Short mmCIF file of C-alpha atoms in Angstrom, two decimals:
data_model
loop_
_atom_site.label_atom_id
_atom_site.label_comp_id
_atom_site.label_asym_id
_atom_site.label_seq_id
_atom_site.Cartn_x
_atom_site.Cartn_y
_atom_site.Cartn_z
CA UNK A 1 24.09 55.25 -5.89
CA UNK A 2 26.76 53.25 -4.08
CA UNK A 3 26.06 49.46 -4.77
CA UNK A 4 26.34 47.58 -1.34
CA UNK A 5 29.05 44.98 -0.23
CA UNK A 6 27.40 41.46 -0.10
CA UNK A 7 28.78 40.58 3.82
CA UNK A 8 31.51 38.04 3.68
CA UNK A 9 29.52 36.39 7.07
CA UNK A 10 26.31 34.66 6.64
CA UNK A 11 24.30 33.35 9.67
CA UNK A 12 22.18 30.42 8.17
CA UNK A 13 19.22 29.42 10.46
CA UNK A 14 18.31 25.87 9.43
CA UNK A 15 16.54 22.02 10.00
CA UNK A 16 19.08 19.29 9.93
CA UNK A 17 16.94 17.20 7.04
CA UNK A 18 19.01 14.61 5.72
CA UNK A 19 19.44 14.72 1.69
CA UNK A 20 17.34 18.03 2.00
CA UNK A 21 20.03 20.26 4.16
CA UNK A 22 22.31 18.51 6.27
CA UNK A 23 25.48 20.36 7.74
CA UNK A 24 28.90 18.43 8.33
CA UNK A 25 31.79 18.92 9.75
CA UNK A 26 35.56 18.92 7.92
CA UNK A 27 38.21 20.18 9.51
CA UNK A 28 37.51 23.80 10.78
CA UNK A 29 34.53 24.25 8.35
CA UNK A 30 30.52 23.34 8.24
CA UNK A 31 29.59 22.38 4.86
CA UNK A 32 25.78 21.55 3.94
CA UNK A 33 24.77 18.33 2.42
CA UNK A 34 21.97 17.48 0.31
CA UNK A 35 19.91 19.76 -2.66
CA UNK A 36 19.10 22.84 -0.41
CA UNK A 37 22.91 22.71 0.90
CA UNK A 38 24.30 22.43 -2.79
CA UNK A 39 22.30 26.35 -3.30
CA UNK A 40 23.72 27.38 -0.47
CA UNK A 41 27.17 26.72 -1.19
CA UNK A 42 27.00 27.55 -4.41
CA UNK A 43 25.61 30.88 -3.47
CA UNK A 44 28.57 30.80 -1.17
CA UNK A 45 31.19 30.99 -3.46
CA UNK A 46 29.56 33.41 -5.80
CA UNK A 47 28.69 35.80 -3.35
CA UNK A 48 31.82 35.31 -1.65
CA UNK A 49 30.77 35.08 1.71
CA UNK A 50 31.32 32.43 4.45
CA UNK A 51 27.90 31.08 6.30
CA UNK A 52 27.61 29.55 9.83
CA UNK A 53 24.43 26.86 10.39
CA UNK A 54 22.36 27.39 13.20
CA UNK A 55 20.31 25.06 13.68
CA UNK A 56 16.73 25.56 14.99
CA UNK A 57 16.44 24.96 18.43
CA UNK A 58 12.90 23.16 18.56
CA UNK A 59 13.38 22.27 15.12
CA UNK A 60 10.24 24.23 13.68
CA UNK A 61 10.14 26.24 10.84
CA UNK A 62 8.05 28.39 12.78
CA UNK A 63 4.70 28.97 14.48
CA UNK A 64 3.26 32.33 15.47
CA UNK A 65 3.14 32.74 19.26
CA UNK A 66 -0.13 34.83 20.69
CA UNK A 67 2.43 37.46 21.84
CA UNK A 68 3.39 37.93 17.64
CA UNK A 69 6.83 36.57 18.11
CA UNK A 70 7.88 33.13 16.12
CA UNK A 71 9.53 30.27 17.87
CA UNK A 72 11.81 27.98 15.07
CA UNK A 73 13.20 29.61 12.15
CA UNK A 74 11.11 32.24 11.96
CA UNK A 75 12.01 33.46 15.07
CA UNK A 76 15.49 33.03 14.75
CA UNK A 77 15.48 35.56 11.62
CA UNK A 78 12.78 37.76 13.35
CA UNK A 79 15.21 38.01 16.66
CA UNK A 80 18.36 39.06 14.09
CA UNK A 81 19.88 35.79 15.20
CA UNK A 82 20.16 34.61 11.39
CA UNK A 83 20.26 36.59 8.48
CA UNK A 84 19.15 33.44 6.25
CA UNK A 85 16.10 31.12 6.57
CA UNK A 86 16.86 27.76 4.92
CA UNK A 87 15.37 24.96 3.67
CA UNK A 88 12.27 24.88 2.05
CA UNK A 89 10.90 28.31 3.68
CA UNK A 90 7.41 28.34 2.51
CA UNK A 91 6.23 31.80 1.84
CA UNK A 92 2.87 32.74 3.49
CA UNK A 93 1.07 36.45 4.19
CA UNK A 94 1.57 35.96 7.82
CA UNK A 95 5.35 35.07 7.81
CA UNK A 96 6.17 38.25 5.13
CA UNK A 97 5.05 40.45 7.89
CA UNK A 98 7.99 39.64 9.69
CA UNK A 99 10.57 38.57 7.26
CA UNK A 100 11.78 39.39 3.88
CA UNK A 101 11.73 36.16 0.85
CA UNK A 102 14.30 35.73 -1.91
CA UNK A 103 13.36 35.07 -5.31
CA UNK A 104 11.07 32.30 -5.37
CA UNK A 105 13.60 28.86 -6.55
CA UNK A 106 10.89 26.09 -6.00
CA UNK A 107 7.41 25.60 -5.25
CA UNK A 108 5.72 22.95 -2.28
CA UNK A 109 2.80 20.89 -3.85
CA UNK A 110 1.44 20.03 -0.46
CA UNK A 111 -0.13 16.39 -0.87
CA UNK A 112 -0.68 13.06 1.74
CA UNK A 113 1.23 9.86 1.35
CA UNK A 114 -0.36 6.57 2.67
CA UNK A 115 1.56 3.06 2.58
CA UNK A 116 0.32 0.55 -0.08
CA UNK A 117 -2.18 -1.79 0.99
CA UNK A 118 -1.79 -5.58 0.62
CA UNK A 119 -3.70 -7.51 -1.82
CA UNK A 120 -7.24 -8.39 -1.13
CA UNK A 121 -8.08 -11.62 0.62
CA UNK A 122 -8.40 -14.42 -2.05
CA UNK A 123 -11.29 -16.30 -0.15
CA UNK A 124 -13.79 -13.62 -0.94
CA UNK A 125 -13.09 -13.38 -4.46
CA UNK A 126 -16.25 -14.39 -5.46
CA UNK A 127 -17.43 -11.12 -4.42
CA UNK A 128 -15.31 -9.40 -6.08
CA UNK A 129 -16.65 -8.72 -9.63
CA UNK A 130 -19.62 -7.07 -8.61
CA UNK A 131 -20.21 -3.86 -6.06
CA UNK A 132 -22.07 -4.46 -3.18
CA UNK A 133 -25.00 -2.45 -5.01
CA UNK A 134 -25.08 -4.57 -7.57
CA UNK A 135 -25.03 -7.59 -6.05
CA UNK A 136 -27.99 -6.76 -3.92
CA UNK A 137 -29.92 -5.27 -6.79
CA UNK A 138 -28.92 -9.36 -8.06
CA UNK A 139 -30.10 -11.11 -5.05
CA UNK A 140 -33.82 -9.07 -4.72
CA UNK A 141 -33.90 -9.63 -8.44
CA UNK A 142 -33.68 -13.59 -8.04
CA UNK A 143 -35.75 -13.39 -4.98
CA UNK A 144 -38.75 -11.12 -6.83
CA UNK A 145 -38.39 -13.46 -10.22
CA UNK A 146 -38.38 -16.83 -7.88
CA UNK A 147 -42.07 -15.61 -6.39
CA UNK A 148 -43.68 -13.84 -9.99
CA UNK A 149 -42.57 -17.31 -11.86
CA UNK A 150 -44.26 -19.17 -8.66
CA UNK A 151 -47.36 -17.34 -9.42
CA UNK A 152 -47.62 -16.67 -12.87
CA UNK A 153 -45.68 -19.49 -14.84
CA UNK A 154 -44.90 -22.35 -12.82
CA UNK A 155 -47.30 -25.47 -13.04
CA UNK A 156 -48.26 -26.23 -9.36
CA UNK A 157 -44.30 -25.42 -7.95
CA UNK A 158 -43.77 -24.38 -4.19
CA UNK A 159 -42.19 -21.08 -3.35
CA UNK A 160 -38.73 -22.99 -2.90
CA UNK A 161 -39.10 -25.08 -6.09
CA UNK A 162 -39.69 -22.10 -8.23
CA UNK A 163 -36.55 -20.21 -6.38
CA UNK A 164 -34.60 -23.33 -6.44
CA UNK A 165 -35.39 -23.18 -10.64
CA UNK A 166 -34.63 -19.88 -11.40
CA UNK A 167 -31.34 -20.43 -9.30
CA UNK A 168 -30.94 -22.70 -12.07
CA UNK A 169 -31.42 -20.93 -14.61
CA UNK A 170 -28.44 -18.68 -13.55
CA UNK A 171 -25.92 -21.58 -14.28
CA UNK A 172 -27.69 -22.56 -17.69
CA UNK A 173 -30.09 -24.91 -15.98
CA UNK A 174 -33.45 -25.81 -18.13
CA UNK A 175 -36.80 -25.07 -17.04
CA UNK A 176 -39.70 -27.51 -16.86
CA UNK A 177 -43.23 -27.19 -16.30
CA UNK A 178 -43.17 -23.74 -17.62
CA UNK A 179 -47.28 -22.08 -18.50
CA UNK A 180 -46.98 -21.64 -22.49
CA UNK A 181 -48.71 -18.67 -23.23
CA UNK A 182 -47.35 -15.57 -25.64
CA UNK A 183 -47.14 -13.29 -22.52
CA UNK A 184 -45.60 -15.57 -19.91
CA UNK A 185 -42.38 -15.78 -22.42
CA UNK A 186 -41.62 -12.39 -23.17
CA UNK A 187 -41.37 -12.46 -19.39
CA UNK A 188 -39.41 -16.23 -18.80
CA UNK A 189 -37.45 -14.87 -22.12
CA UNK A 190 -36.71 -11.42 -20.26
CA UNK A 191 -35.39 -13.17 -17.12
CA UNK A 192 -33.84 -16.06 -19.17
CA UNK A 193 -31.68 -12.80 -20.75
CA UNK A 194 -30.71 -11.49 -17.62
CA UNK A 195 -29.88 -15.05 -16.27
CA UNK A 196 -27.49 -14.94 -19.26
CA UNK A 197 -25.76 -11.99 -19.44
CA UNK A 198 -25.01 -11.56 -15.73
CA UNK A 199 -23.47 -15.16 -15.16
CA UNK A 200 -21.02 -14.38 -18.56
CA UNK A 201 -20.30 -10.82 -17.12
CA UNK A 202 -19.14 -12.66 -13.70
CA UNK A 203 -17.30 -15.47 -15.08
CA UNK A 204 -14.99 -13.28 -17.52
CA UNK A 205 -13.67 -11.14 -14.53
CA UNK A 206 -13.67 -13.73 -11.59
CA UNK A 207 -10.78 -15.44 -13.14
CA UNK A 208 -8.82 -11.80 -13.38
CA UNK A 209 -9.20 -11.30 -9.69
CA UNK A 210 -7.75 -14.88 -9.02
CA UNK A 211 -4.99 -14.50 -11.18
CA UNK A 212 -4.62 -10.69 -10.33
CA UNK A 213 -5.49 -9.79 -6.90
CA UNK A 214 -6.67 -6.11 -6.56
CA UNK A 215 -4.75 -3.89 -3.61
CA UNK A 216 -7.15 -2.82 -0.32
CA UNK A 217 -8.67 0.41 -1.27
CA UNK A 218 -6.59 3.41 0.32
CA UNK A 219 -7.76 7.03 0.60
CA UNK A 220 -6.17 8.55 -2.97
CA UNK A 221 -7.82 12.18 -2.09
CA UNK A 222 -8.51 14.54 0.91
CA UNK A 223 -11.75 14.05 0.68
CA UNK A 224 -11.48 9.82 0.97
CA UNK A 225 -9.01 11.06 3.74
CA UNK A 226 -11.49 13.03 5.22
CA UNK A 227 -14.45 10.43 5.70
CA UNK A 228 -11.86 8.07 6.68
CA UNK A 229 -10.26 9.94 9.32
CA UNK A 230 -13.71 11.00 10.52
CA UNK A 231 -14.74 7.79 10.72
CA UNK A 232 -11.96 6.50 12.91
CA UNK A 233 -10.11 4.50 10.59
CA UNK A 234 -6.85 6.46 9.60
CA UNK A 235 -4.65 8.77 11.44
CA UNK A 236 -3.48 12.19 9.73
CA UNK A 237 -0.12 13.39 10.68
CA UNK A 238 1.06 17.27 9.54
CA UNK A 239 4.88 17.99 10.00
CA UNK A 240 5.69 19.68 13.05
CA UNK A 241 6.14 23.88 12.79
CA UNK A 242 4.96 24.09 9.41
CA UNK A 243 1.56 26.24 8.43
CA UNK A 244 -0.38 22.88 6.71
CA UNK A 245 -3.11 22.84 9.48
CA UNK A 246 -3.65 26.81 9.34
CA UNK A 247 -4.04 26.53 5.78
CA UNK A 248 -6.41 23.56 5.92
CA UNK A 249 -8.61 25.58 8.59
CA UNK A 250 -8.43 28.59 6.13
CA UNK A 251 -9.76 26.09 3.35
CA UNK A 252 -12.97 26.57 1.57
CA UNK A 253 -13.89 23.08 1.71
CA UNK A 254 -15.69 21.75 4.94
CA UNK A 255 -14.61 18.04 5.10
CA UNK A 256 -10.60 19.35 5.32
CA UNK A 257 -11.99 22.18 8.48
CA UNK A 258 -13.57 19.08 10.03
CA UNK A 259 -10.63 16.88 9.25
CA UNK A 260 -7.82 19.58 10.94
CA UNK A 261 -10.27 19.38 14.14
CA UNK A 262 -9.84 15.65 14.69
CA UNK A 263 -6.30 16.50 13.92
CA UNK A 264 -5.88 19.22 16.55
CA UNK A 265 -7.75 17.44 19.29
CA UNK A 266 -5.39 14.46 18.90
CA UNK A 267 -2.37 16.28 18.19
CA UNK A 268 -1.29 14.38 15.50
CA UNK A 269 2.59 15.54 14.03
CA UNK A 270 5.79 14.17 13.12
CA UNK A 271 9.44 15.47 12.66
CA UNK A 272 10.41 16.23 8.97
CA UNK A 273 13.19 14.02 9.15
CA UNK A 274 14.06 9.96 7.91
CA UNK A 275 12.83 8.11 10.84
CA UNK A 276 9.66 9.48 9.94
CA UNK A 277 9.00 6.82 7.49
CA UNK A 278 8.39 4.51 10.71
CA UNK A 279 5.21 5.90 11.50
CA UNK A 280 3.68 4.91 7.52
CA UNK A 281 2.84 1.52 9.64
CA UNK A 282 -0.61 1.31 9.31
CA UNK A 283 -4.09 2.98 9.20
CA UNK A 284 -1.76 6.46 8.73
CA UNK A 285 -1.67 9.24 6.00
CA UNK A 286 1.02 11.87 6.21
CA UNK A 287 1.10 15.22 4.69
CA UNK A 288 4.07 16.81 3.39
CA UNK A 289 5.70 18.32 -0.04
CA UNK A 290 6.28 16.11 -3.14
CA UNK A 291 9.52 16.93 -3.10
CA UNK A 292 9.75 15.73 0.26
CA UNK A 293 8.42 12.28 -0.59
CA UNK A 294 10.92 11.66 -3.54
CA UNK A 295 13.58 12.63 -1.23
CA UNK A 296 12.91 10.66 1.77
CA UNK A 297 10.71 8.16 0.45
CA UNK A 298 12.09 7.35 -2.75
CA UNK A 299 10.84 6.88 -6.20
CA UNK A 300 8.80 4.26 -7.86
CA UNK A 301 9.45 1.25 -7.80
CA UNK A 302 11.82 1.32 -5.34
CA UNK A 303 8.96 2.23 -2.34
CA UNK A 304 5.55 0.47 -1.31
CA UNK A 305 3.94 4.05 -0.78
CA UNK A 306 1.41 6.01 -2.62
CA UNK A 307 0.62 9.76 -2.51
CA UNK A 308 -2.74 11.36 -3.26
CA UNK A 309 -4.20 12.28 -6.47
CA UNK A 310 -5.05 15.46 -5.23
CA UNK A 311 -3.32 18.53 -3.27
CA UNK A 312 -4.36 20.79 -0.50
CA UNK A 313 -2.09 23.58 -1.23
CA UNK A 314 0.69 25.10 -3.69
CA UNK A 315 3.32 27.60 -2.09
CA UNK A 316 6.12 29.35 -3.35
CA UNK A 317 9.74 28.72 -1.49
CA UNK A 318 12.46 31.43 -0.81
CA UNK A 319 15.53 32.08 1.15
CA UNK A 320 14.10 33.79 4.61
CA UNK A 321 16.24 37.16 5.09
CA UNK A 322 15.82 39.75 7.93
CA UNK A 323 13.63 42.84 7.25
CA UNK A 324 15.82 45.16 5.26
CA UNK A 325 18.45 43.07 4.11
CA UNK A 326 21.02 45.16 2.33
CA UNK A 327 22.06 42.81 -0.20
CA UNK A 328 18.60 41.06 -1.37
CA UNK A 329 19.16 42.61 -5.27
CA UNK A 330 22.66 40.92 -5.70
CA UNK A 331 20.89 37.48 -3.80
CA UNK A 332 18.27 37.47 -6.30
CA UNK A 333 20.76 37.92 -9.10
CA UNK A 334 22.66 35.16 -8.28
CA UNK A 335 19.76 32.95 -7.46
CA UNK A 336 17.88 33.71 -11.04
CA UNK A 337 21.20 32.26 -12.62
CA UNK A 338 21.31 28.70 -10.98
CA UNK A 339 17.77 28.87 -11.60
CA UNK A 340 17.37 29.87 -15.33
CA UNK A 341 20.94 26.57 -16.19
CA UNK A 342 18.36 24.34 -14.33
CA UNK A 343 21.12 23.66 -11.25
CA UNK A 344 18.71 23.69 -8.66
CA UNK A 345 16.73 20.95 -10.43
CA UNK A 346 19.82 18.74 -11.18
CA UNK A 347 20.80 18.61 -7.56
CA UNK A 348 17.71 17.71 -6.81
CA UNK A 349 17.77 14.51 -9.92
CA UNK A 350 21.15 13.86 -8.10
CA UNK A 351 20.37 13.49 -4.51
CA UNK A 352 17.38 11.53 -4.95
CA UNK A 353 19.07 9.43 -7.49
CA UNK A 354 21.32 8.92 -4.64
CA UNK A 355 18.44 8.64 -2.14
CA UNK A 356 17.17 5.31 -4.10
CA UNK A 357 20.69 3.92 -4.95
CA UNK A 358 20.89 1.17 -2.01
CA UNK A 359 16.96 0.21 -3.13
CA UNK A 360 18.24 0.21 -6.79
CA UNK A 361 21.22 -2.33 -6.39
CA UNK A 362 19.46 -4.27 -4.18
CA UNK A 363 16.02 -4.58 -6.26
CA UNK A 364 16.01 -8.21 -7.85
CA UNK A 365 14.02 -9.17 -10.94
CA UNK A 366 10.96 -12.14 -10.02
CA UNK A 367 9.47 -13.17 -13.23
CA UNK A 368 5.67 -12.64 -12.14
CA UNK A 369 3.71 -16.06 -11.88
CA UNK A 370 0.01 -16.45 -13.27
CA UNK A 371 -0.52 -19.89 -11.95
CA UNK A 372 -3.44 -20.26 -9.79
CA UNK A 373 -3.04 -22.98 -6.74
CA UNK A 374 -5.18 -25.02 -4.56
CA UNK A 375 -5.39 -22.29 -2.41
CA UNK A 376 -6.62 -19.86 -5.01
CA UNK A 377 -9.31 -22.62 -5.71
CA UNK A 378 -10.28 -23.58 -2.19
CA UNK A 379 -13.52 -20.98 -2.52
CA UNK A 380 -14.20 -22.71 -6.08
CA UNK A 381 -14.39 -26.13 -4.57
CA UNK A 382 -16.59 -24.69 -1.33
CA UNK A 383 -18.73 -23.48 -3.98
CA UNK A 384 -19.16 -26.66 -6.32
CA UNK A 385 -19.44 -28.53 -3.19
CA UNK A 386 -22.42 -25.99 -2.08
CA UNK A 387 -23.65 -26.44 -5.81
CA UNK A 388 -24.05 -30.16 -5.10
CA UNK A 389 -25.67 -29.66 -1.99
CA UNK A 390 -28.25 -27.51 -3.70
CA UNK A 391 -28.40 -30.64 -6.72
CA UNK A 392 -29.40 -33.16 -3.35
CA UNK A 393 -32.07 -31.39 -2.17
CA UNK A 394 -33.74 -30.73 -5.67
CA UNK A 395 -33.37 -34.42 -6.18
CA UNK A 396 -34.80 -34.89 -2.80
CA UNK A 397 -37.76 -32.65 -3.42
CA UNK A 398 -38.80 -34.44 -6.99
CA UNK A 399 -38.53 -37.94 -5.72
#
C-alpha cells in the first residue's frame, strides 16, 4: 500500500495565549511562540510542511451549538477551515464525534486557583489558639463550675463571688473558704486540673500566633469552594469556550452541580489569556489547567496565589485534525519521538523558567523579623488592664 505524502501546507486553527502559543511575525513568515508553538514547529520541520495560524475568531476552543455545529476551534476544523486544532485541545466524547485527536502529548489536571489571603488581624489573637467550639465548650464550663462550687463548696459566696473565684483559678489564683470534705476535692481537684492544663495549652501557642500570624482561611478544595460560593462569598470563574462547566454538571458530586448553577445564572468566565490575572482581586477562584497556572501565573515563590488541593477533572490533550486526515500515522510518529527525548516537557521547564525570570531578578532577600511590637501587644495590655479591673471589684466586694 502506497504510504501517503504528509502535505507541505498546514492550516493551524489556534488561541493567541501568550507563552502557551503565540504567533509572530518575521519577515514573510508566522512563527509560533511559547511551549505549544515550539511542537508545532518542530513538527514543522520534520514533517516538512509549512503551517498558516488562524486564529479563532471568538477565541473559543469550542462550544456545541443546538444546531450540532461548533463555533471556535472546533468549528473551524469541523467547517475544513483548519486541518490542525492547537493548543491544549482537550479531548472529550462529544468533540471526537466531530474531529479526529493526535496522539495524546500532555494531560489537563483541571484545578481552581484563589489569591493568598493576608495575615489574620493581630487584635484578635487571643482567640486564636482555640476553635470557636472549644472555646464555648470553655466558657459554659466556667459558667457550670462557677454555680456547682456556689452550691456545693463555697462557704456562704454569692453567685458572682464563686464565678469571680474560679475565674481565678484559671490564672493560678488560690481558693479560700473552700468546704473540706473527701468528695468536694476530687471535684475542686478535677476542676483545679482543667484550670491547669487549659491556661498552659493557651499560653504555649498564643505567643506563636503573635510572632507568626496565620493567613485568612481560603477555599483549598471544590467542596470549600462550593459552600463558599453558595454562600455568597466567592466568585467562580471557568475559561471561556472550554467544556469545565459541562463536565462539572456531568459530575457525580452534588455540591459541584449546585456550584455550576450559581455559575451559569451569573455567567461567570474569563479569557485564557495574561490580563486574566487582574480578575484574582478578591473574593474570586478561577478554574483552569495546572499547566496553565505555572505558565501564566508563575511558580512559587515568585506568586501570592494558591491552587486547590484537589481536582475536578483529568483530560488527555491532542492535536485536533479533520475527520479522515490522511497523514495522522506519520503525525503520531513524529509526535511519539519528541515525546519519548522528553522535548515537550523541556519547552515547557524553559518557557516558564522564562515566564518567572523578571519576578526572579527582581525578588530581594528580607531577613524575616520575630520581634513583637507595641502593636502586637496592644490586646495584651487591654487584657492586663481588664485583669485589673476584675482585681478592683474583687477587692471592692471583700472590703
Amino acid at each position: 500500500m502506497k504510504r501517503a505524502t504528509f502535505p507541505k501546507y498546514i492550516r493551524v486553527a489556534a488561541l493567541n495565549i501568550p507563552s502557551i502559543f503565540k504567533p509572530n511575525t518575521i519577515g514573510d513568515k508566522i512563527i509560533a511562540d511559547g511551549y505549544e508553538g515550539s511542537l508545532l514547529n518542530c513538527l514543522a520541520e520534520k514533517l516538512n510542511f509549512k503551517y498558516e495560524v488562524i486564529l479563532s475568531p471568538d477565541g473559543q476552543w469550542g462550544s456545541r451549538h443546538e444546531n450540532g455545529t461548533w463555533d471556535g476551534i472546533i468549528g473551524l476544523i469541523q467547517s475544513g477551515k483548519a486541518d490542525f486544532g492547537m493548543p491544549a485541545l482537550g479531548m472529550t466524547e462529544e468533540r471526537s464525534k466531530d474531529i479526529d485527536y493526535s496522539l495524546q502529548y500532555t494531560i489537563l489536571e483541571k484545578i481552581f486557583v484563589t489569591k493568598e489571603a493576608g495575615e489574620m488581624p493581630k487584635i484578635a489573637a487571643f482567640t486564636y489558639p482555640y476553635s470557636p467550639n472549644v472555646w464555648i465548650l470553655y466558657i459554659l464550663m466556667t459558667l457550670t463550675a462557677a454555680v456547682l462550687f456556689q452550691r456545693m463548696i463555697f462557704k456562704n459566696a454569692t453567685v458572682l463571688g464563686s464565678f469571680i473565684s474560679v475565674l481565678g483559678s484559671i490564672v493560678s489564683q488560690a481558693m479560700e473558704n473552700v468546704r473540706d470534705t473527701p468528695w468536694r476535692k476530687v471535684l475542686l481537684g478535677l476542676w483545679l486540673s482543667i484550670a491547669t492544663v487549659m491556661p498552659f495549652l493557651y499560653n504555649t501557642s498564643f505567643l506563636s500566633f503573635l510572632t507568626m500570624p496565620e493567613k485568612i482561611p481560603i477555599p483549598r478544595t471544590f467542596e470549600e469552594l462550593s459552600k463558599e460560593v453558595l454562600g455568597g462569598k466567592y466568585k467562580c470563574l471557568t475559561p471561556i469556550g472550554t467544556v469545565d462547566r459541562q463536565l462539572l454538571r456531568e459530575s457525580n458530586f452534588d455540591y459541584l452541580v449546585k456550584m455550576v448553577e450559581v455559575i451559569d445564572k451569573n455567567n461567570w468566565e474569563y479569557p485564557f489569556e495574561k490580563k486574566f490575572v487582574e480578575q484574582l482581586n478578591g473574593p474570586v477562584a478561577v478554574i483552569m489547567p495546572r499547566i496553565g497556572m505555572n505558565i501564566l501565573l508563575g511558580i512559587p515563590p515568585y506568586l501570592n496565589m494558591k491552587s486547590s488541593l484537589d481536582s475536578m477533572a483529568i483530560r488527555y490533550v491532542g492535536i485536533g485534525l479533520q475527520k479522515g486526515f490522511c497523514c495522522k500515522k506519520q503525525l503520531n510518529s513524529v509526535l511519539h519521538g519528541v515525546l519519548s527525548g522528553g522535548l515537550f516537557e523541556k519547552w515547557l521547564r524553559d518557557q516558564t523558567f522564562l515566564t518567572t525570570l523578571h519576578d526572579r531578578m527582581n525578588v530581594k532577600y528580607e531577613e524575616e523579623t520575630m520581634q513583637l511590637t507595641l502593636d502586637d501587644l496592644k490586646l495584651a495590655f487591654f487584657t492586663l488592664l481588664t485583669g485589673y479591673a476584675l482585681a478592683i471589684l474583687v477587692f471592692w466586694q471583700r472590703y
